[in-house]
Short mmCIF file of N, CA and C in Angstrom, two decimals:
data_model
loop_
_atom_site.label_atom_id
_atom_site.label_comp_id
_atom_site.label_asym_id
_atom_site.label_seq_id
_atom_site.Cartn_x
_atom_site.Cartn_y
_atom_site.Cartn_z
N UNK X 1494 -15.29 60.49 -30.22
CA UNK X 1494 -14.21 59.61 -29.95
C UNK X 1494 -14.67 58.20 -29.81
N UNK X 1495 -15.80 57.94 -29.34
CA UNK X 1495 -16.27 57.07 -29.21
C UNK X 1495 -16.23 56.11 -30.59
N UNK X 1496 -16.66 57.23 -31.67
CA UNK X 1496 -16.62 56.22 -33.09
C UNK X 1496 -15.53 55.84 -33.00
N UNK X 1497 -13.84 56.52 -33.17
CA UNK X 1497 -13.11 55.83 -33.73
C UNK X 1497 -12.93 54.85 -32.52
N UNK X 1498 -12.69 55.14 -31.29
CA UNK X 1498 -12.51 53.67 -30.64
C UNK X 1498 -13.28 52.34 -30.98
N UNK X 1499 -14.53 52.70 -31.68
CA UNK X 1499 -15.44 50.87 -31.96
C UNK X 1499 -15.09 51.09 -33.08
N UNK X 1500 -14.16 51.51 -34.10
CA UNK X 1500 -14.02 51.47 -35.24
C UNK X 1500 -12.27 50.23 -35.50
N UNK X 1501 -11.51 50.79 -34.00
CA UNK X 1501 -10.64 49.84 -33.93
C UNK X 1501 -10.78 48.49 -33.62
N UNK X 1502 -11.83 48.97 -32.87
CA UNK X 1502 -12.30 47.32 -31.76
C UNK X 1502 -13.08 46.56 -32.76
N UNK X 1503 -13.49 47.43 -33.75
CA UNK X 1503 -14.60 46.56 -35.21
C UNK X 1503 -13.27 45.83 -35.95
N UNK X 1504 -12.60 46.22 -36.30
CA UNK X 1504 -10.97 45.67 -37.03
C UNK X 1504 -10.49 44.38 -36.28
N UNK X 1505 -10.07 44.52 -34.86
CA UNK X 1505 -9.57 43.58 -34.33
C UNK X 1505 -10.43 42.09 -34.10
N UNK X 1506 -11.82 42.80 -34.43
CA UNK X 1506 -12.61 41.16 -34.11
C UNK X 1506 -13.08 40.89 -35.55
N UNK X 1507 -13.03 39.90 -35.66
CA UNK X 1507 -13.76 39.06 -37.02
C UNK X 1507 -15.02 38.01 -37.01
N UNK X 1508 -15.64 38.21 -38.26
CA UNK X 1508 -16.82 37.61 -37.49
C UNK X 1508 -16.39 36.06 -37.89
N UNK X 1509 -17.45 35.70 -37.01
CA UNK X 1509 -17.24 33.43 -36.75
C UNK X 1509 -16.94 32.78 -38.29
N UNK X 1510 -18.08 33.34 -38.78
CA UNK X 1510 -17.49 32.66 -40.39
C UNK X 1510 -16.15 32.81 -40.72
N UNK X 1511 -15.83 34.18 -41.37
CA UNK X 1511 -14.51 34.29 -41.86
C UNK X 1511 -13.01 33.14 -40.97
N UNK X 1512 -12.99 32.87 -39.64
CA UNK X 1512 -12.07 32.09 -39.07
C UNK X 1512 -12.44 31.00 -39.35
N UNK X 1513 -13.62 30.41 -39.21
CA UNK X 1513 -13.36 29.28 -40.31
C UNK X 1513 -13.06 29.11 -41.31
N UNK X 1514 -13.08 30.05 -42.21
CA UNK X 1514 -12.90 30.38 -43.77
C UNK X 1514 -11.49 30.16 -44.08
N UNK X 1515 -10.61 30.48 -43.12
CA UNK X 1515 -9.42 30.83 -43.31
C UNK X 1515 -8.99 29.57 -42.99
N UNK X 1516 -9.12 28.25 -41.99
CA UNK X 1516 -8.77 27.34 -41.13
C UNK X 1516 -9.14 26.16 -41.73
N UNK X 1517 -10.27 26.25 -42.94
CA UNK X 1517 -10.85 25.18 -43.63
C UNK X 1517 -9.76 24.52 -44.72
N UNK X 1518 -9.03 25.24 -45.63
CA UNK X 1518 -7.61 24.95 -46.43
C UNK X 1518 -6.54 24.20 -45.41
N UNK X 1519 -6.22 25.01 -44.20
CA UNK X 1519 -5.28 24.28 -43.56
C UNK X 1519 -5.80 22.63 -43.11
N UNK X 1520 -7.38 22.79 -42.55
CA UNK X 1520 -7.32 21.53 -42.05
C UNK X 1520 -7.39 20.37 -43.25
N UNK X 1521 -7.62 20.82 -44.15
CA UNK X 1521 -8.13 20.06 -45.81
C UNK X 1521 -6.95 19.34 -45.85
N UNK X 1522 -5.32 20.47 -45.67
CA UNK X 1522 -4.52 19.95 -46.01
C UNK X 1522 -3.71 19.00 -44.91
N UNK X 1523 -3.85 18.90 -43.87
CA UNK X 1523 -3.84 17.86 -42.45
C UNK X 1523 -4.29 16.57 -42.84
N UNK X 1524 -5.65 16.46 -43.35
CA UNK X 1524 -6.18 15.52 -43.58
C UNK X 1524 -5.71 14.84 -44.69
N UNK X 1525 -5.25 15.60 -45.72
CA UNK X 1525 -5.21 14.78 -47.02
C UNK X 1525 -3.87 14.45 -46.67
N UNK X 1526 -2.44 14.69 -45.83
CA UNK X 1526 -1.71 14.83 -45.62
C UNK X 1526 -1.62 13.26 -44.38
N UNK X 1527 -2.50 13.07 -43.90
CA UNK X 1527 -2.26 11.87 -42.63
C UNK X 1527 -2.80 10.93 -43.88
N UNK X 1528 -4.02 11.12 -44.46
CA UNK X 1528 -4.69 10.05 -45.17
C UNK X 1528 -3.89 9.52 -46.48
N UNK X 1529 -3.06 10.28 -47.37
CA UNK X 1529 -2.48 9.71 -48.14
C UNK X 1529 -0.62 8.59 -46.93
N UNK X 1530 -0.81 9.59 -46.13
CA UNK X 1530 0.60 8.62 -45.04
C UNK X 1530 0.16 7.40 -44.78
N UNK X 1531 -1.32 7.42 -44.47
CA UNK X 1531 -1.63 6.23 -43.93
C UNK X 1531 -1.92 5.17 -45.21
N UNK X 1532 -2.07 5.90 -46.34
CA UNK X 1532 -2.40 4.76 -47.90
C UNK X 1532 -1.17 4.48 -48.23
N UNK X 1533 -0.34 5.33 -48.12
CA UNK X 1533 1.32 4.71 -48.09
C UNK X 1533 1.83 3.65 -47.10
N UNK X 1534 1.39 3.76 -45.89
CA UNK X 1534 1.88 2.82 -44.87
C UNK X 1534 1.38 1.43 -45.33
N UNK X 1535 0.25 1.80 -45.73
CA UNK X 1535 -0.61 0.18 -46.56
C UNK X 1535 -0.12 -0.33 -47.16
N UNK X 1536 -0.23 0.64 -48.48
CA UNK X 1536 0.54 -0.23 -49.77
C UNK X 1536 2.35 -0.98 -49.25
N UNK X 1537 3.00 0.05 -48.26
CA UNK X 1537 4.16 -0.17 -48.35
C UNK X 1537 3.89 -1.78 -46.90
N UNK X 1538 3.28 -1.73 -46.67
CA UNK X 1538 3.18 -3.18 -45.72
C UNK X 1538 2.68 -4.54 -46.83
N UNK X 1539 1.58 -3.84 -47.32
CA UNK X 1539 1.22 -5.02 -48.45
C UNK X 1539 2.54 -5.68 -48.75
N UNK X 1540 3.19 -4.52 -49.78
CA UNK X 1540 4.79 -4.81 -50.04
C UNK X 1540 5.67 -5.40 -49.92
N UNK X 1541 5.60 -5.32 -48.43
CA UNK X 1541 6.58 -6.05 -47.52
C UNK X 1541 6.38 -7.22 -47.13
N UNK X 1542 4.95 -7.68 -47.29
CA UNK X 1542 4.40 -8.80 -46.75
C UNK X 1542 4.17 -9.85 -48.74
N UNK X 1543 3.92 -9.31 -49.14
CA UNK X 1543 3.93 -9.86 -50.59
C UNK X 1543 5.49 -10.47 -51.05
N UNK X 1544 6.64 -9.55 -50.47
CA UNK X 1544 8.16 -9.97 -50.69
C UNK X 1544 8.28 -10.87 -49.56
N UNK X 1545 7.99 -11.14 -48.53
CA UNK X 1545 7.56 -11.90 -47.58
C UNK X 1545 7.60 -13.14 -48.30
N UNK X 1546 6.14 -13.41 -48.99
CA UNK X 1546 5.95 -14.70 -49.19
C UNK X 1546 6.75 -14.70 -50.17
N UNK X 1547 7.45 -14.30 -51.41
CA UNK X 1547 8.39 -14.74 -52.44
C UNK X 1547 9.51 -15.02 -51.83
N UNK X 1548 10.51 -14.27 -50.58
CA UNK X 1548 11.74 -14.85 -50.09
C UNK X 1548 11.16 -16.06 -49.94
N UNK X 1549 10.22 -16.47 -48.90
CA UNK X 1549 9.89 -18.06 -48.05
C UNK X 1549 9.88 -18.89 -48.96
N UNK X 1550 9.03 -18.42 -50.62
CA UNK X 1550 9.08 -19.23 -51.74
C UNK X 1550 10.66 -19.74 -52.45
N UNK X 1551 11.29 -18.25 -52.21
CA UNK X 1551 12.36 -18.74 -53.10
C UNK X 1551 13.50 -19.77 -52.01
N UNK X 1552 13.37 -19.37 -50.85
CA UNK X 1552 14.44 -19.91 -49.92
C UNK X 1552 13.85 -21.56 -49.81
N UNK X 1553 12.46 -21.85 -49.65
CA UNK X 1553 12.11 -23.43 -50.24
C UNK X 1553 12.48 -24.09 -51.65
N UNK X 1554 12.61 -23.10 -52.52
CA UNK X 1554 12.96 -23.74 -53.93
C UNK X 1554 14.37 -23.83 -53.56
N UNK X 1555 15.42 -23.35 -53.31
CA UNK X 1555 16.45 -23.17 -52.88
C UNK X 1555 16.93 -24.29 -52.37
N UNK X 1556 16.54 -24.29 -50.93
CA UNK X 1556 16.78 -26.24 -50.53
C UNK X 1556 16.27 -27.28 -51.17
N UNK X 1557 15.28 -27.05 -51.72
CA UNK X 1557 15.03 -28.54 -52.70
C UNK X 1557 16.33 -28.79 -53.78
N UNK X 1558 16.85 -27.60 -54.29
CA UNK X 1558 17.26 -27.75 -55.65
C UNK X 1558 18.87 -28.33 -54.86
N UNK X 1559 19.15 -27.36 -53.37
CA UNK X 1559 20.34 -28.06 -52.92
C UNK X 1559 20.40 -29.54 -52.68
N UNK X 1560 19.03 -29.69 -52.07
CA UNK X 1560 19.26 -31.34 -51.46
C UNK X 1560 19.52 -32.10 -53.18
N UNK X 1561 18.67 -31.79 -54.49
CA UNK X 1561 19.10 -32.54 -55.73
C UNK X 1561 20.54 -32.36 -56.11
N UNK X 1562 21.06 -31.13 -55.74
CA UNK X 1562 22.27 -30.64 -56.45
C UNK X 1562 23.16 -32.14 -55.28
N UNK X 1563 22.91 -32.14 -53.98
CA UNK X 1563 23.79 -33.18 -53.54
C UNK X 1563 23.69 -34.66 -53.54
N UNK X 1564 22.11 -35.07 -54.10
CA UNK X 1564 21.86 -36.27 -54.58
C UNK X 1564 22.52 -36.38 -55.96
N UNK X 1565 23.08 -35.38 -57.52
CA UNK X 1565 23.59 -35.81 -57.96
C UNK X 1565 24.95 -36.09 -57.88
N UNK X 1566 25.47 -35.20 -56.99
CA UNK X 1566 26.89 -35.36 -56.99
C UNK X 1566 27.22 -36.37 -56.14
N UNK X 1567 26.57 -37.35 -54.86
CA UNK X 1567 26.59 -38.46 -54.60
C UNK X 1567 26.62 -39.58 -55.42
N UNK X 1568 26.31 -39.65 -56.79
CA UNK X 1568 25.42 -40.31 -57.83
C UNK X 1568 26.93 -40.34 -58.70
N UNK X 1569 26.93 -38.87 -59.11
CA UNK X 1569 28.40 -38.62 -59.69
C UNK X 1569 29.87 -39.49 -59.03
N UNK X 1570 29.76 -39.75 -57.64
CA UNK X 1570 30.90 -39.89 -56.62
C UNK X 1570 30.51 -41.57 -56.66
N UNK X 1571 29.41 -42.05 -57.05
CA UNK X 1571 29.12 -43.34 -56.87
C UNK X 1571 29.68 -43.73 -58.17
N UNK X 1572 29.25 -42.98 -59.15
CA UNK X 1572 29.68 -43.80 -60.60
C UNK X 1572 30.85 -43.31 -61.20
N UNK X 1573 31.74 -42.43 -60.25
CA UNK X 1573 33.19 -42.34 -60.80
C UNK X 1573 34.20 -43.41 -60.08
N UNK X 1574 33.49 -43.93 -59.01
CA UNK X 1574 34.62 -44.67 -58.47
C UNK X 1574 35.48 -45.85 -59.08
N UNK X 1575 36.52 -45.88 -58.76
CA UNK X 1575 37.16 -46.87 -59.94
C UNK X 1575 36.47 -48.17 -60.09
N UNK X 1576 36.09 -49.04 -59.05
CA UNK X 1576 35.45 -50.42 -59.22
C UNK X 1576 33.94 -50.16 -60.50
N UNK X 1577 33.35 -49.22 -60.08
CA UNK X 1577 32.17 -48.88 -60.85
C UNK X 1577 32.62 -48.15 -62.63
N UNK X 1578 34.07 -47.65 -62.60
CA UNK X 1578 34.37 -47.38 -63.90
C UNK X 1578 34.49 -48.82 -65.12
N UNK X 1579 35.46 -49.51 -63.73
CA UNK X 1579 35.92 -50.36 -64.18
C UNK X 1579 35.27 -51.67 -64.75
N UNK X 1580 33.66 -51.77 -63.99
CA UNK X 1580 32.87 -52.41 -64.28
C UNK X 1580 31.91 -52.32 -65.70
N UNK X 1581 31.68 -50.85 -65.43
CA UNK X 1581 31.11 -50.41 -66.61
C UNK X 1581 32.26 -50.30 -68.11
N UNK X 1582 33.75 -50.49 -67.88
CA UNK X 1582 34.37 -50.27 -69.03
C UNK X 1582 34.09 -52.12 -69.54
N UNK X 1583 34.05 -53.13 -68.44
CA UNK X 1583 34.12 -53.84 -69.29
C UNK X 1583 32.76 -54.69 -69.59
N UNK X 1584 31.74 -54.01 -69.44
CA UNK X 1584 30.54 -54.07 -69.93
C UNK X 1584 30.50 -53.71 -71.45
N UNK X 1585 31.49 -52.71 -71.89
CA UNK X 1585 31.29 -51.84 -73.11
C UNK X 1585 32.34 -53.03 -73.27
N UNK X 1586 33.03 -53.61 -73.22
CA UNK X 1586 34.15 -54.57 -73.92
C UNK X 1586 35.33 -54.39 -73.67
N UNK X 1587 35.71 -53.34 -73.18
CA UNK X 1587 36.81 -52.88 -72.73
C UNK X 1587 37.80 -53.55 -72.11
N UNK X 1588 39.02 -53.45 -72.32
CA UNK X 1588 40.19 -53.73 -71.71
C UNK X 1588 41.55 -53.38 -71.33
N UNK X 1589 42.09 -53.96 -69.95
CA UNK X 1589 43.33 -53.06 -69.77
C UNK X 1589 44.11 -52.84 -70.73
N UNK X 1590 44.58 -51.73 -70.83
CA UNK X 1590 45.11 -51.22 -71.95
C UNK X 1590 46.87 -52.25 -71.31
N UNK X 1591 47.76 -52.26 -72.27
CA UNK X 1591 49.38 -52.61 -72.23
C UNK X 1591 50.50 -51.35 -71.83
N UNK X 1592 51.36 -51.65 -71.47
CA UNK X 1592 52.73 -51.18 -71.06
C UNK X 1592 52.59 -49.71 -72.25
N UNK X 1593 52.85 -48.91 -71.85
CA UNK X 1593 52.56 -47.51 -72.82
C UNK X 1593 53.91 -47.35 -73.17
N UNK X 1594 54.08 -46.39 -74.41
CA UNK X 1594 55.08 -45.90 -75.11
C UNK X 1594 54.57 -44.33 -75.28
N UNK X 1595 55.93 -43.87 -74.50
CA UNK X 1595 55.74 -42.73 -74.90
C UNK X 1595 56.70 -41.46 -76.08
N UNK X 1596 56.32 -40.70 -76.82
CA UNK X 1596 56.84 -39.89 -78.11
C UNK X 1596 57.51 -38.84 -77.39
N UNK X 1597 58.74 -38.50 -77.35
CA UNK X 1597 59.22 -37.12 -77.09
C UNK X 1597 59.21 -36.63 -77.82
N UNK X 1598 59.61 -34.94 -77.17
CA UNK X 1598 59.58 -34.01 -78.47
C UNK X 1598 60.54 -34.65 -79.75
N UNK X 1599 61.53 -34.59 -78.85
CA UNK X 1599 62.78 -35.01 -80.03
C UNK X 1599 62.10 -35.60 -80.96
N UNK X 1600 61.51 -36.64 -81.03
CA UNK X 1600 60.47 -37.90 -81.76
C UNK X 1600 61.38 -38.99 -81.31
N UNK X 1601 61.67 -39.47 -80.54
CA UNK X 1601 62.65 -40.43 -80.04
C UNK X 1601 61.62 -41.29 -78.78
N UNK X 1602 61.32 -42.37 -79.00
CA UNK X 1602 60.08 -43.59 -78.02
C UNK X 1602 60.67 -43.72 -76.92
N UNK X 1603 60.14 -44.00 -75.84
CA UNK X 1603 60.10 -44.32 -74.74
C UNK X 1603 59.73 -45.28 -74.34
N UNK X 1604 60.08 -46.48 -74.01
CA UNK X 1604 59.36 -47.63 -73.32
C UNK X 1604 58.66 -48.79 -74.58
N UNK X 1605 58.23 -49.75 -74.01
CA UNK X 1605 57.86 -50.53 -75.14
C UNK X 1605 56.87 -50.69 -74.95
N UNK X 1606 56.15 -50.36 -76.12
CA UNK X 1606 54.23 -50.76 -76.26
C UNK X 1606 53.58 -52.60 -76.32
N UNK X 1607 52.96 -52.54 -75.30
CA UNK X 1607 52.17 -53.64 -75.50
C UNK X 1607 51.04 -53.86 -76.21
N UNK X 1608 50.65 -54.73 -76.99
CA UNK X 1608 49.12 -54.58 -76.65
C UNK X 1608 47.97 -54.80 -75.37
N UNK X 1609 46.60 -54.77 -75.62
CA UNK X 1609 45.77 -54.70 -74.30
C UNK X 1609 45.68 -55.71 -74.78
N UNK X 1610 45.26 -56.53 -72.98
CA UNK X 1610 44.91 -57.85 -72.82
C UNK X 1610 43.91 -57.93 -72.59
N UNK X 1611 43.02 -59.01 -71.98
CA UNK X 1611 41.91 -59.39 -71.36
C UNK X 1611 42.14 -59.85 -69.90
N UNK X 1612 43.41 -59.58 -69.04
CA UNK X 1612 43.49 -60.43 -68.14
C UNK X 1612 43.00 -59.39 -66.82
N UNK X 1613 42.91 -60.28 -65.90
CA UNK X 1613 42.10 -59.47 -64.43
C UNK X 1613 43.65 -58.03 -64.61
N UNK X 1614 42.08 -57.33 -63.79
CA UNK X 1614 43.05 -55.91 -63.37
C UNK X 1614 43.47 -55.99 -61.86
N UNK X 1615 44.23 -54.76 -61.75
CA UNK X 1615 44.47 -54.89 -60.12
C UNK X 1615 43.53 -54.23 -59.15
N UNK X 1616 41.98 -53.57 -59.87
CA UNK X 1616 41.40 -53.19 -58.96
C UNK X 1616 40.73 -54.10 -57.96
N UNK X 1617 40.61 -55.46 -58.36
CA UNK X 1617 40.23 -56.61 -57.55
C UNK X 1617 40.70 -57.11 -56.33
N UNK X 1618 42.06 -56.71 -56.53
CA UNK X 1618 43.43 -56.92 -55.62
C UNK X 1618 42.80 -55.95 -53.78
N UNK X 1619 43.49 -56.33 -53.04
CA UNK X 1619 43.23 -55.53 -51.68
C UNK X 1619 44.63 -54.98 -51.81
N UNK X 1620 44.35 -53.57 -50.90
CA UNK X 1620 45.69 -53.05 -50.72
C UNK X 1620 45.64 -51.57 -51.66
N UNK X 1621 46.83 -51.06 -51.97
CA UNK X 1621 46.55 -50.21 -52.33
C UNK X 1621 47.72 -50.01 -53.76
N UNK X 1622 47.11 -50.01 -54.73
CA UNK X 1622 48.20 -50.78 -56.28
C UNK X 1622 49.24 -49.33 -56.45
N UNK X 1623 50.27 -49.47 -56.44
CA UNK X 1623 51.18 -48.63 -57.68
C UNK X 1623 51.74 -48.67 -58.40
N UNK X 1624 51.64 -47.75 -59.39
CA UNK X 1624 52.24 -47.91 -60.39
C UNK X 1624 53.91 -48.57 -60.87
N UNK X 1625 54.06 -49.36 -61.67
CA UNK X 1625 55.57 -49.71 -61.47
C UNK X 1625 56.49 -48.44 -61.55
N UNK X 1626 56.12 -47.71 -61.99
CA UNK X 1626 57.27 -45.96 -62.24
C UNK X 1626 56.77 -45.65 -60.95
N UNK X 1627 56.21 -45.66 -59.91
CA UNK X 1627 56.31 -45.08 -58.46
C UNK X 1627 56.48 -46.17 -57.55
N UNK X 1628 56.94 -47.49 -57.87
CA UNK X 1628 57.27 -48.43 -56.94
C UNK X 1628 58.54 -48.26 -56.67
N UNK X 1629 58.91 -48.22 -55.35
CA UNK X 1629 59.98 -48.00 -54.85
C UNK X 1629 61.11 -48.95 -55.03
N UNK X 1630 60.25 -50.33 -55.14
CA UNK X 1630 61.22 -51.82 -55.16
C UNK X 1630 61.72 -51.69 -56.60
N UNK X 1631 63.04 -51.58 -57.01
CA UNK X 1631 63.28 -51.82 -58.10
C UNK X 1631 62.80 -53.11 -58.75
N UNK X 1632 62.28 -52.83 -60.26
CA UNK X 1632 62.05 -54.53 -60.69
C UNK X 1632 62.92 -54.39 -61.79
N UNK X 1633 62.61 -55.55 -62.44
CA UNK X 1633 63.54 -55.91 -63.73
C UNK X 1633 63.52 -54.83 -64.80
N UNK X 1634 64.47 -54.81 -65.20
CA UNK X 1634 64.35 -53.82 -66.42
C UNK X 1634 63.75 -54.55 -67.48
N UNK X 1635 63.12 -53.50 -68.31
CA UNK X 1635 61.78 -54.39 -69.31
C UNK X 1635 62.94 -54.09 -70.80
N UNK X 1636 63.35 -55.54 -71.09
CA UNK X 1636 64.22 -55.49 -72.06
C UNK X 1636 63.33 -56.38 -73.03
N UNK X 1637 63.08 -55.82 -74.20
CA UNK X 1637 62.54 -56.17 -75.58
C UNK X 1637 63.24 -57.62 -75.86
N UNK X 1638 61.98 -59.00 -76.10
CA UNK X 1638 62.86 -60.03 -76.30
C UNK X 1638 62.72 -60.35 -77.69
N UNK X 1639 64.16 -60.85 -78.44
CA UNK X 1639 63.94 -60.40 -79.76
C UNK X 1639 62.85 -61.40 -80.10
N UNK X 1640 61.72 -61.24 -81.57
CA UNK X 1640 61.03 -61.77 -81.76
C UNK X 1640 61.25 -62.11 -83.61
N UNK X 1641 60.89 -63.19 -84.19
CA UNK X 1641 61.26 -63.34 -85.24
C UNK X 1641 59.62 -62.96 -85.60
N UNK X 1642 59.69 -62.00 -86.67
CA UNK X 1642 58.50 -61.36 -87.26
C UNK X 1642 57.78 -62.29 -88.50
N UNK X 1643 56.56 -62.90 -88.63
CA UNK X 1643 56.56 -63.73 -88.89
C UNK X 1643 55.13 -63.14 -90.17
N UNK X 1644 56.22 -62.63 -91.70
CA UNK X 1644 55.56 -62.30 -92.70
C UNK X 1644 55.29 -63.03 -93.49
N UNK X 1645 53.73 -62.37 -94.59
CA UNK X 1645 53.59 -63.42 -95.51
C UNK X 1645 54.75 -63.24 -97.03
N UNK X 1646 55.07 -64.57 -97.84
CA UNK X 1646 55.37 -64.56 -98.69
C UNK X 1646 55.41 -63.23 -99.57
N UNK X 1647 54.28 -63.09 -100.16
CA UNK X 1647 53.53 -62.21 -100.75
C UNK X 1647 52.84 -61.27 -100.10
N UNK X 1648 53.05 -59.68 -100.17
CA UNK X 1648 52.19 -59.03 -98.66
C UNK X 1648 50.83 -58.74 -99.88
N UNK X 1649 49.81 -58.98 -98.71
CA UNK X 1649 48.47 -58.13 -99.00
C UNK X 1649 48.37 -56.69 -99.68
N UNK X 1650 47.33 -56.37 -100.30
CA UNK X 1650 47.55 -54.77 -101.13
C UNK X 1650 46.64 -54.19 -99.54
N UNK X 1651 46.41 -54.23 -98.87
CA UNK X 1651 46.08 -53.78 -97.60
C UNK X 1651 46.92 -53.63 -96.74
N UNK X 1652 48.30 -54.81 -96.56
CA UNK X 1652 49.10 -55.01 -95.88
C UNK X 1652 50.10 -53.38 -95.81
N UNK X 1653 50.30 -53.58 -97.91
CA UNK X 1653 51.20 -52.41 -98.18
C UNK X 1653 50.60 -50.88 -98.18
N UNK X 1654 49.68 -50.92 -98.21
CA UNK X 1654 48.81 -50.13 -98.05
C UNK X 1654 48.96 -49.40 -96.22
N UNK X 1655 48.56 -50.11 -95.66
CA UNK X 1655 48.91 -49.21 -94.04
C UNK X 1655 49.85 -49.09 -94.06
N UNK X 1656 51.08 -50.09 -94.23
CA UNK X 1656 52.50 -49.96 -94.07
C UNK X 1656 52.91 -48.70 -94.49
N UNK X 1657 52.54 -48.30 -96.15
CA UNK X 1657 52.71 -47.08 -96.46
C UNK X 1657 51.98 -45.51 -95.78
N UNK X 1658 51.05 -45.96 -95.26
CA UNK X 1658 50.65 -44.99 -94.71
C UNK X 1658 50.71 -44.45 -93.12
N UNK X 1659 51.73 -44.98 -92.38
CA UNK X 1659 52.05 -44.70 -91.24
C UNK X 1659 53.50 -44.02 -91.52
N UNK X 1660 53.67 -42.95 -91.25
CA UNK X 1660 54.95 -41.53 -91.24
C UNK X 1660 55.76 -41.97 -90.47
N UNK X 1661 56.88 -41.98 -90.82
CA UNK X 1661 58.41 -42.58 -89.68
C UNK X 1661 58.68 -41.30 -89.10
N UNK X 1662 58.83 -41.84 -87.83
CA UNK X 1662 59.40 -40.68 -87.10
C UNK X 1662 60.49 -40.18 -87.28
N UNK X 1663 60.54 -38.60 -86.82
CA UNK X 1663 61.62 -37.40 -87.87
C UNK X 1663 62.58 -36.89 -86.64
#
């Protein structure tokens, strides 16, 4: 009896090697298991710190390009203003345009055309100008004064020439 009892007690114990044998895979896989977490935690900080410096980069390019974007539109706001249009139109030669005429559908005119003058404008003026169609003060009515048209004898072949080539209204 004796055998089979150390025959059970031989079963239940194992010798020292074999438990390591068995424990060496698990710990293999512990290790490779923290060590690749921890090469991930790296790379993924690198990461974070690499996007780091590109926001700081891009958020500095950012305000520079705002502070230009509002130096031109200051620039824009400087050289649309009327005194500065008005200066520069008559640098180019420019002049107030005359009393406008306007075409309805019908084809039937509106108002009587002037030509442009050379004389001061009203942006010089203080105060604040309006237009005679939004002035409240009635003024004179602009009545056409007759004019005796003053042709040559003989017209120019240029003369008849535009003459013919301007379309009467329909």
């Amino acid at each position: 009896m004796s055998g089979a009892g150390s025959g059970a007690a031989s079963k239940g114990r194992q010798a020292p090697g074999a438990a390591t044998a068995r424990r060496t895979p698990f710990v293999l896989l512990v290790v490779v298991l923290l060590g690749s977490g921890l090469i991930g935690l790296l790379v993924l900080n690198s990461s974070l710190n690499q996007g780091s410096f590109e926001l700081s980069r891009l958020e500095k390019q950012t305000d520079e390009l705002t502070d230009d974007r509002q130096a031109l539109e200051q620039d824009v706001d400087r050289l649309s203003a009327p005194g500065a249009l008005e200066r520069r139109a008559r640098e180019l030669g420019m002049v107030p345009g005359g009393s406008p005429a306007f075409l309805k559908p019908d084809g039937t005119v509106s108002g009587v055309p002037a030509p442009a003058t050379a004389q001061p404008t009203t942006l010089g003026t203080t105060g604040i100008w309006v237009p005679p169609a939004l002035d409240p003060t009635p003024a004179a009515p602009l009545i056409p004064t007759p004019t005796t048209p003053t042709t040559p004898a003989t017209p120019s072949p240029t003369a008849a020439a535009s003459a013919n080539s301007i379309p009467a209204p329909q």
